[in-house]
Amino acid sequence: MTTTFLHDVAATVGSGAVLTGETAAAYCADKRGRYTGNALAVVFPSDTRQVAEVVKLCAANRIAIVPQGGNTSLCGGSVPLSEGRQIVLNLSRMKRIRAIDPVNYTMTVEAGCILASVREAAEQHNRLFPLELTATLDHCEIGGNLSTNAGGNGVLRYGNARDLVLGLEVVLPDGRIWNGLRSLRKDNSGYDLKQLFIGAEGTLGIITAAVLKLFPRPLSSATAVVAIADPAVGVRLLAHIRAICGDTLSAFELVSRSSLDIVLRHIPGTTEPFAKRHEYYLLIQSGDVLQRPLDDALRSAIQDFGAGILEHAVTTDVATAENWWQLRKNISDAQKRDGISIKHDISVPVSRVAEFIARADAAMHAAYPGVRIVTFGHMGDGNIHYNISMPDAMQNEIFIAQQEGAVNKLVYQVVRELGGSISAEHGLGQLKREIIREYKDPLELELMRNIKQTLDPQGLMNPGKVL
Amino acid sequence: MTTTFLHDVAATVGSGAVLTGETAAAYCADKRGRYTGNALAVVFPSDTRQVAEVVKLCAANRIAIVPQGGNTSLCGGSVPLSEGRQIVLNLSRMKRIRAIDPVNYTMTVEAGCILASVREAAEQHNRLFPLELTATLDHCEIGGNLSTNAGGNGVLRYGNARDLVLGLEVVLPDGRIWNGLRSLRKDNSGYDLKQLFIGAEGTLGIITAAVLKLFPRPLSSATAVVAIADPAVGVRLLAHIRAICGDTLSAFELVSRSSLDIVLRHIPGTTEPFAKRHEYYLLIQSGDVLQRPLDDALRSAIQDFGAGILEHAVTTDVATAENWWQLRKNISDAQKRDGISIKHDISVPVSRVAEFIARADAAMHAAYPGVRIVTFGHMGDGNIHYNISMPDAMQNEIFIAQQEGAVNKLVYQVVRELGGSISAEHGLGQLKREIIREYKDPLELELMRNIKQTLDPQGLMNPGKVL
């Protein structure tokens, strides 16, 4: 039966667009090598009609589907399980930009468009598509960005991926195509179905195209680096600057001493921002579409704040700003080179970020003396990446193998007490599918399962992910 | 059985909080007198627990529920049907502001809070809650605003009501309480359930409380009034100004000659903006949290635009600006005094607004010589209010009685051809429940019905509305 199925799939997409065996293996593992699965085949449809036909064949044969874009998931969301009858449906060939309407500030793109190319196409029309994921910009695809409701660097000003979508085209689990490619700013004519598919990690249907919101391109910017001893100063400074700089405030990032040390150690050409070493740094950016100097407003906002600022510097020079940003953007890369760690991607209300760090730090140091904590992230969104390891490499391997569950529990307990989320921007995938059941209201999980059952009664869409 | 049910309800909320008979009638009709229904009782719970208990009683007795806030619906969404066993569940007593967190830029409010009081509470903490519905600000309640995904004047800059929500508390159709009152900017831990209830017009559950996003308060503003002969100039000017003024652009409204005439006729103290009469006017506003003069940027953006601008004036004077705004804000009120008309609340892509007006006008004048068209609305959102009547009052009554369906058909056909929506911001309610079936993809309607069936299998939540 499988042979017939694969034959039918090949007849639909072309035999060159179906990989099996060894050539398929690269698409069955994630980039970090944490998750490896098996697939009957990796299928590369070239248009929405082909996606629909393949899904119909899968539905008829009860074969599960793992939708895949750039396969940059950090939680095993875009690779197949090791057991079960599954295909990987890779959308990378669907990379047409179907339309750009600069007057409507919208563009219509197919799921396989690389994020960087979406941004470039917008720029060619003097518009901004603001989603920016530093680490994966050149590899991740917009279909995956929307399916996972990606966050990244622009959220403080422009929102998450969900906020950047006006319409969707979706292939449903039975192979029917829902054309919801509206490009309207207002439409109150029924339930907003697109919201179900955004952030569902491919468990309800396959996003094949989207209408994205565009924005005016910023022409001016100012960047500040600020040294502080305590994240609590950062929380208060954020509220203060936001009230003064308003919409121009586009980034407010936290970098701990430990994060900076790793970057300085592993990334050539990076340097301390100040002569003196400090415990925490803030990277703050403002931008405007007007050609105007923004540094004075940012500088005086920082200077007016008063006690708690140890050192600060503000620039409108692009090269200087980029040097500072390298200290933030390279943290993930530097960590990879430094060794493994227990990683968290948590969020709390913005007002409680400092409390989270203080309480989680205290719990960690009490339970694991000598532990190294690498704290950084999007403070402006209440989203902190909080990564734990032991300084000694051998000791660290044993620590992670034996303590990952216990470390997670301590961190997540603080998150729970502060009304936060154990997955802020990376999603659940396989990684947090089990653990989320302990931290989410059972009623909410029940509603999620009911919706899943309604849209995908055969359970064929990305099984083993999310729920 | 009904007697026992009402007795149980009274035991839950207190007998003074249950109205029946004549005293209930005021809550069973809409403010415009278009829809009148009947209810077993109008019930006023004082907290979420009481809502849950009443809903449980309804579920057990198969009695339907019409959730009601300020009862300002323009489409019969918040009144009971004339037949059937229904109660009105009025949330006006639930008007506590549960929390304000200025550092997190959030506030937690109960469904019955009047919109104006929500805005005032935010202002007391030097924050802005940007939802602004001129006509009903002092009467509408936030629960209704969210249930209908209200639009209004701030959408261009701040989005619809949906975009202003971080978390919800909802009483489900079986009486269970879902506490989704998160105040997180990022949370990728499963399906975003709150999106289902926002804009569902009370057909999936009852929103009892919400966490709202707040913003810095604008301290500067500039306002322009611009005369043009053709809406197409407005569409191009909007794109031009948006690229120059960026986020400071907060309103871009269109007012036709006919709209202005009605206001000048019925609203004392209003005056022509220019000595000469023109066919169309634009009202444009920019705002900023910085104390800075915005008029130069707005003025030069208009002056740089070139041909098509007949006259323009720009001011930072609040009184002058308010005088101009009176010409826009009073259109609905002036229309009421002027007589009845066939009203439309449509949206198209912003880039196609002029095309909509030109094509709909041509169709109207061809079919109904002498017809009067009152065109105005949120051009910046692609949302036009397009109202049709005959100049002679007696002729008009006959026209509306005989031609409403035919007029709608002509207008909606143009909307359809331009990829628009026949309900931009008012919702479907009873008014467009039937007609939407002709303009929406059957697959989308099927998905909506499936979701309705999943969440409300007994069909007790606001029956006869939306679907």
Coordinates of N, CA, C and O in Angstrom, one line a residue, chain A residues 19-27:
Chain A
L19 N 11.8 12.5 -1.9 CA 13.1 11.9 -1.5 C 12.7 10.8 -0.5 O 11.8 10.9 0.3
T20 N 13.5 9.7 -0.6 CA 13.3 8.6 0.4 C 14.7 8.1 0.8 O 15.7 8.5 0.2
G21 N 14.8 7.3 1.8 CA 16.0 6.7 2.2 C 17.0 7.7 2.7 O 16.7 8.6 3.4
E22 N 18.3 7.5 2.3 CA 19.4 8.3 2.8 C 19.2 9.8 2.5 O 19.5 10.7 3.3
T23 N 18.8 10.1 1.3 CA 18.6 11.5 0.9 C 17.6 12.2 1.7 O 17.6 13.4 1.9
A24 N 16.6 11.4 2.3 CA 15.5 12.0 3.1 C 16.0 12.3 4.5 O 15.4 13.2 5.2
A25 N 17.1 11.6 4.9 CA 17.5 11.7 6.4 C 17.8 13.1 6.8 O 17.5 13.4 8.0
A26 N 18.4 13.9 6.0 CA 18.7 15.3 6.4 C 17.5 16.1 6.8 O 17.6 17.0 7.6
Y27 N 16.4 15.7 6.3 CA 15.1 16.5 6.6 C 14.4 15.9 7.8 O 13.4 16.4 8.2

